[in-house]
Short mmCIF file of C-alpha atoms in Angstrom, two decimals:
data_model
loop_
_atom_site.label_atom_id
_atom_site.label_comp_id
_atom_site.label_asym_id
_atom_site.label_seq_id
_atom_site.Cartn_x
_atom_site.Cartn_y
_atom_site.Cartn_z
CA UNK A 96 -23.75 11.21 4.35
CA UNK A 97 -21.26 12.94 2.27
CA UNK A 98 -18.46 14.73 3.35
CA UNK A 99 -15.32 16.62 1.65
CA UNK A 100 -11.91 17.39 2.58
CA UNK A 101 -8.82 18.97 0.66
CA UNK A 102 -5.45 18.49 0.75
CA UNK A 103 -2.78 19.44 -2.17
CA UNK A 104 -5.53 19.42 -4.52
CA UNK A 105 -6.81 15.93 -3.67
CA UNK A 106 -10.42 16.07 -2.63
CA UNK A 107 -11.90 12.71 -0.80
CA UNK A 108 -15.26 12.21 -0.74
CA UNK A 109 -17.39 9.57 1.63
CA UNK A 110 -20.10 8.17 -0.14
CA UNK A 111 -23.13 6.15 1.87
CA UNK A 112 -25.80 3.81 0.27
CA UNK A 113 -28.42 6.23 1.68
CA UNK A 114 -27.52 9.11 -0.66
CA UNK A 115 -28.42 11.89 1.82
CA UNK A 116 -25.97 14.66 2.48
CA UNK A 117 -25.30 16.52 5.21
CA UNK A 118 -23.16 19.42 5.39
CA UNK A 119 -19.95 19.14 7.44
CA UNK A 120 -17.43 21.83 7.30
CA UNK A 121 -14.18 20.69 5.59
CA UNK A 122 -10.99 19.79 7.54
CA UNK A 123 -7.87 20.44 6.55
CA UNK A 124 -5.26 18.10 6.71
CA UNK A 125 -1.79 18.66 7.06
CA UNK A 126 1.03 17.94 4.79
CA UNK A 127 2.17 14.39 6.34
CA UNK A 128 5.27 12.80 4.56
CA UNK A 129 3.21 9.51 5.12
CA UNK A 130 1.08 8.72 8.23
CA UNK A 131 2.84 6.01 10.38
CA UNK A 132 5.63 5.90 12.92
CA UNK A 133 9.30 6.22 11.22
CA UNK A 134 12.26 4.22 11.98
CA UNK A 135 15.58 5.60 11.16
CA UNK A 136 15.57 4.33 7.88
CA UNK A 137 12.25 5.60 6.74
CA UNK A 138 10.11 3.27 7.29
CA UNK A 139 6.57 2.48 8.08
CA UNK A 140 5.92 0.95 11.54
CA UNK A 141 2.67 -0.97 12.13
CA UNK A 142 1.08 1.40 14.24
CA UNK A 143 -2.91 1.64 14.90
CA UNK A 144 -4.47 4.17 12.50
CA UNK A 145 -7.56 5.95 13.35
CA UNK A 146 -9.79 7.82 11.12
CA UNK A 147 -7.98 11.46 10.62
CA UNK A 148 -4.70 9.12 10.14
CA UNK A 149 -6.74 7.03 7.12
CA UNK A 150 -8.14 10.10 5.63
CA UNK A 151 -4.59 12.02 5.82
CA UNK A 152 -3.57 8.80 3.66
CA UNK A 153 -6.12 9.34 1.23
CA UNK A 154 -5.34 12.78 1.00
CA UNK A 155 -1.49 12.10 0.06
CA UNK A 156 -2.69 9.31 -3.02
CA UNK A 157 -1.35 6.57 -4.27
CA UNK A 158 2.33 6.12 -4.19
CA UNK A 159 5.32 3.85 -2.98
CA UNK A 160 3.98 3.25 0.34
CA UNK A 161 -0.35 3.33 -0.66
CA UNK A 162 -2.33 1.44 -2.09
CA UNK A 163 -5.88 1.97 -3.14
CA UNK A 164 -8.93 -0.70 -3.41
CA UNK A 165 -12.19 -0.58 -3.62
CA UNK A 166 -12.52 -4.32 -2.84
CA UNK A 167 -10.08 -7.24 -2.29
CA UNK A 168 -8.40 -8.53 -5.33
CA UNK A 169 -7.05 -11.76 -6.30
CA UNK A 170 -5.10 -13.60 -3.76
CA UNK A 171 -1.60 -13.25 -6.13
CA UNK A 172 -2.29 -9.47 -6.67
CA UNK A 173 -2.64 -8.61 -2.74
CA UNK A 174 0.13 -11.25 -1.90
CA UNK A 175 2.35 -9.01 -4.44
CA UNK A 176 1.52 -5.68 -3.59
CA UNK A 177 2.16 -6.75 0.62
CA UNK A 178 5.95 -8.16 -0.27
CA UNK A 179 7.11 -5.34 -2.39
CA UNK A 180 5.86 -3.36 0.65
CA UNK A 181 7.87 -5.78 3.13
CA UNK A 182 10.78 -5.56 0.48
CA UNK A 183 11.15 -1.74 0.03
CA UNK A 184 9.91 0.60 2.82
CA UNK A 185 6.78 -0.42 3.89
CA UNK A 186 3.26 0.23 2.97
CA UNK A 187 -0.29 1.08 3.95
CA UNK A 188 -3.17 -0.91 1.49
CA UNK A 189 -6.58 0.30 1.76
CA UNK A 190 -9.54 -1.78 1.11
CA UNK A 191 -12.72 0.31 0.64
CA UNK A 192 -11.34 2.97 -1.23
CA UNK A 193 -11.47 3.83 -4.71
CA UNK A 194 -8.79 4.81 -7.42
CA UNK A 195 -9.49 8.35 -6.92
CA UNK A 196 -9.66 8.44 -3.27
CA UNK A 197 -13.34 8.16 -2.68
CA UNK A 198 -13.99 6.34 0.60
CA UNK A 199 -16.72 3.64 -0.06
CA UNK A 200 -16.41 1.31 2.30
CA UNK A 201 -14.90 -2.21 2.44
CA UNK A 202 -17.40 -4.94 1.06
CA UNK A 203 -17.48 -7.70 4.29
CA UNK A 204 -14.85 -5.91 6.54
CA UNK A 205 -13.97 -8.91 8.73
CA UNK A 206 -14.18 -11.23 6.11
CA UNK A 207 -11.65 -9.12 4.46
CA UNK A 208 -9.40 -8.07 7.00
CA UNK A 209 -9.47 -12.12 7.95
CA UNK A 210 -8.35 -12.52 4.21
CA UNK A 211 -5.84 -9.80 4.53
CA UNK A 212 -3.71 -11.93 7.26
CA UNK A 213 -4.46 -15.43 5.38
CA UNK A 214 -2.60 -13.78 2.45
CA UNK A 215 0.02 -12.54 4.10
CA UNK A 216 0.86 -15.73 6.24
CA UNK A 217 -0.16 -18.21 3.15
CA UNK A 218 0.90 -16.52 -0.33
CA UNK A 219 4.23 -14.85 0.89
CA UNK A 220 7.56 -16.96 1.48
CA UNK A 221 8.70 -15.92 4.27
CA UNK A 222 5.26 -15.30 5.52
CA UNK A 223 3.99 -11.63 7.22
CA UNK A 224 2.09 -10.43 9.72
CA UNK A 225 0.79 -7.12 9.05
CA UNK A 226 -1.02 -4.71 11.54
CA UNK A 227 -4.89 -5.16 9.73
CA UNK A 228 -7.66 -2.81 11.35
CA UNK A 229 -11.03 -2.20 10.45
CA UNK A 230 -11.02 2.12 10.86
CA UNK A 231 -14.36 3.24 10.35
CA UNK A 232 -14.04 6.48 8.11
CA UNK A 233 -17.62 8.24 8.82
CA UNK A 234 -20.16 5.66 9.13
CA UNK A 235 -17.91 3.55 6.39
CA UNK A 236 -15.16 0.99 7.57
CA UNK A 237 -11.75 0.81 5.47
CA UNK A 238 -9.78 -2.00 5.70
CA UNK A 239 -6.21 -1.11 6.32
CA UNK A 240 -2.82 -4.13 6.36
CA UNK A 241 -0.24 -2.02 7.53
CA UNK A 242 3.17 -3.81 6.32
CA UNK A 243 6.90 -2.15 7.63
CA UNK A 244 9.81 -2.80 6.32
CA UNK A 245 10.88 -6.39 7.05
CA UNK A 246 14.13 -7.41 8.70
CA UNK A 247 13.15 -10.78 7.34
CA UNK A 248 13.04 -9.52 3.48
CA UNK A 249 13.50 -10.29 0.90
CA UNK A 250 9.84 -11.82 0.51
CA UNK A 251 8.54 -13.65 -2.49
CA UNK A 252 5.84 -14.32 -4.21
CA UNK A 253 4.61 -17.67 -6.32
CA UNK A 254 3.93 -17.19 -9.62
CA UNK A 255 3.35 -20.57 -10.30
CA UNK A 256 5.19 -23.07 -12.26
CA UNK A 257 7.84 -22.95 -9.23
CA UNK A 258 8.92 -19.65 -10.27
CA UNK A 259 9.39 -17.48 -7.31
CA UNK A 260 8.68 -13.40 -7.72
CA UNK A 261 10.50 -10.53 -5.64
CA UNK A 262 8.35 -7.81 -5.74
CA UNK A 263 9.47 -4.25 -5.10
CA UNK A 264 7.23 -0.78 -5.33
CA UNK A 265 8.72 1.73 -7.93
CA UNK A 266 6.44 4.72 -7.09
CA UNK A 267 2.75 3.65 -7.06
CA UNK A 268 3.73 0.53 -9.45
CA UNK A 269 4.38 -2.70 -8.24
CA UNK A 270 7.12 -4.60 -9.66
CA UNK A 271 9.08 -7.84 -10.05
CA UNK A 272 12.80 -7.31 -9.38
CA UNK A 273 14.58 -10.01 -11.81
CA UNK A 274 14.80 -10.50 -15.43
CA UNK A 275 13.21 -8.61 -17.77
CA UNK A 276 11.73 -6.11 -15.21
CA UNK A 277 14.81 -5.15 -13.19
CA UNK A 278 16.49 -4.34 -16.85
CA UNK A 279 13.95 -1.74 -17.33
CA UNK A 280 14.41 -0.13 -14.37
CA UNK A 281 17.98 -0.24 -14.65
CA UNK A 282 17.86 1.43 -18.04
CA UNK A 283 19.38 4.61 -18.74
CA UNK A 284 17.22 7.67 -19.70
CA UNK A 285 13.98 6.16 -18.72
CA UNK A 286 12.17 8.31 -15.85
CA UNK A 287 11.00 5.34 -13.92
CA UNK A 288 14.68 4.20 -13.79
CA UNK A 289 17.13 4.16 -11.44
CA UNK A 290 17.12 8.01 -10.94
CA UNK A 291 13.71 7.63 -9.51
CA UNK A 292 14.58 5.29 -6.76
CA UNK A 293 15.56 5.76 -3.13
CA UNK A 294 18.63 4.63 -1.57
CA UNK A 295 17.15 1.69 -0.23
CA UNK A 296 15.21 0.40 -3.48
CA UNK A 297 18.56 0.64 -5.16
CA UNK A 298 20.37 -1.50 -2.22
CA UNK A 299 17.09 -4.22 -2.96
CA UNK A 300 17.59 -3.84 -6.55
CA UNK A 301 21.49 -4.67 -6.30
CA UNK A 302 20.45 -7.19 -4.21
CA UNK A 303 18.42 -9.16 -6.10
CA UNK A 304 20.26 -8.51 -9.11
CA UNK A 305 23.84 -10.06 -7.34
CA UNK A 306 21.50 -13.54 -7.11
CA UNK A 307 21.00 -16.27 -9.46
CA UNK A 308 18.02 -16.42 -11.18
#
């Protein structure tokens, strides 16, 4: 079936192999500064998320703390997305879910929610252990890997050649925080700079930039 909702302009559809439509009133969702339970600092706790929750995430976009998939990437991609999470203030990635928020449904949810935590504990250094749930979203499950902000950060990530990555998210980018990449961010008069950043992106920024290469 297919079934709309708005909120700020975003409109999510739920599309079904069947193609037949029913007609379901809209809902309207709430303004939620991101679904999840808050710490004091802001971020995300790994709390169970049913389906209003997953849709209200949809709703809000991609950002710092979402991430949009229609199906699971590459191992390395995933791995990098989860640390930056881990590193800056958590995260909520969504498998079955398209670029422009249409809910589709995850391709093999167990398989990939079983993938989701082999990531995590395999491609990370220190390893996770995300909160992954299967929500089903109308009669189509999302994947969702729920990552907070870790007391154990900062994670990285291995890009091969023994060179080790610290990914952070800078807005709905993910990005490595050394080298080349954390001197664009630190340039002046660029909007994606430092003035765009958070209090606590800047303290893992300063962090990674006071260690040696």
């Amino acid at each position: 079936h297919g079934q709309e909702a708005r909120e700020r302009g975003h409109r999510i559809r739920l599309v079904s192999g069947s193609g037949s439509s029913e007609p379901i009133a809209p809902r309207a969702y709430p303004r939620a500064r991101t679904a999840g339970t808050r710490n004091p600092a802001g971020s995300i706790s790994a709390m169970p998320l049913d389906a209003d929750e997953v849709l209200r995430i949809v709703a809000e976009g991609e950002g710092s703390r979402v991430e949009f998939k229609q199906g699971l990437p590459r191992r390395e991609k995933v791995a990098r997305t989860l640390a930056a999470f881990a590193n800056t203030r958590g995260g909520h990635f969504l498998v079955g879910v398209g670029d422009r928020g249409e809910v589709l449904g995850a391709p093999h949810p167990r398989e990939t929610a079983a993938e989701l935590r082999a990531i995590a504990a395999e491609e990370i250094d220190p390893p996770l252990r995300p909160k992954v749930a299967i929500v089903p979203v109308g009669d189509l499950p999302v994947v969702v890997a729920t990552v907070g902000l870790s007391d154990a950060r900062p994670h990285a990530v291995d890009r091969g050649g023994g060179r080790n990555e610290l990914p952070v998210r800078v807005g709905s980018s993910t990005r490595a925080a050394s080298g080349p990449a954390l001197e664009a961010l630190t340039r002046s008069g660029r909007t994606e700079g430092l003035a765009g950043l958070n209090s606590l992106e800047r303290d893992v920024l300063a962090w990674v930039a006071g260690r040696p290469d």
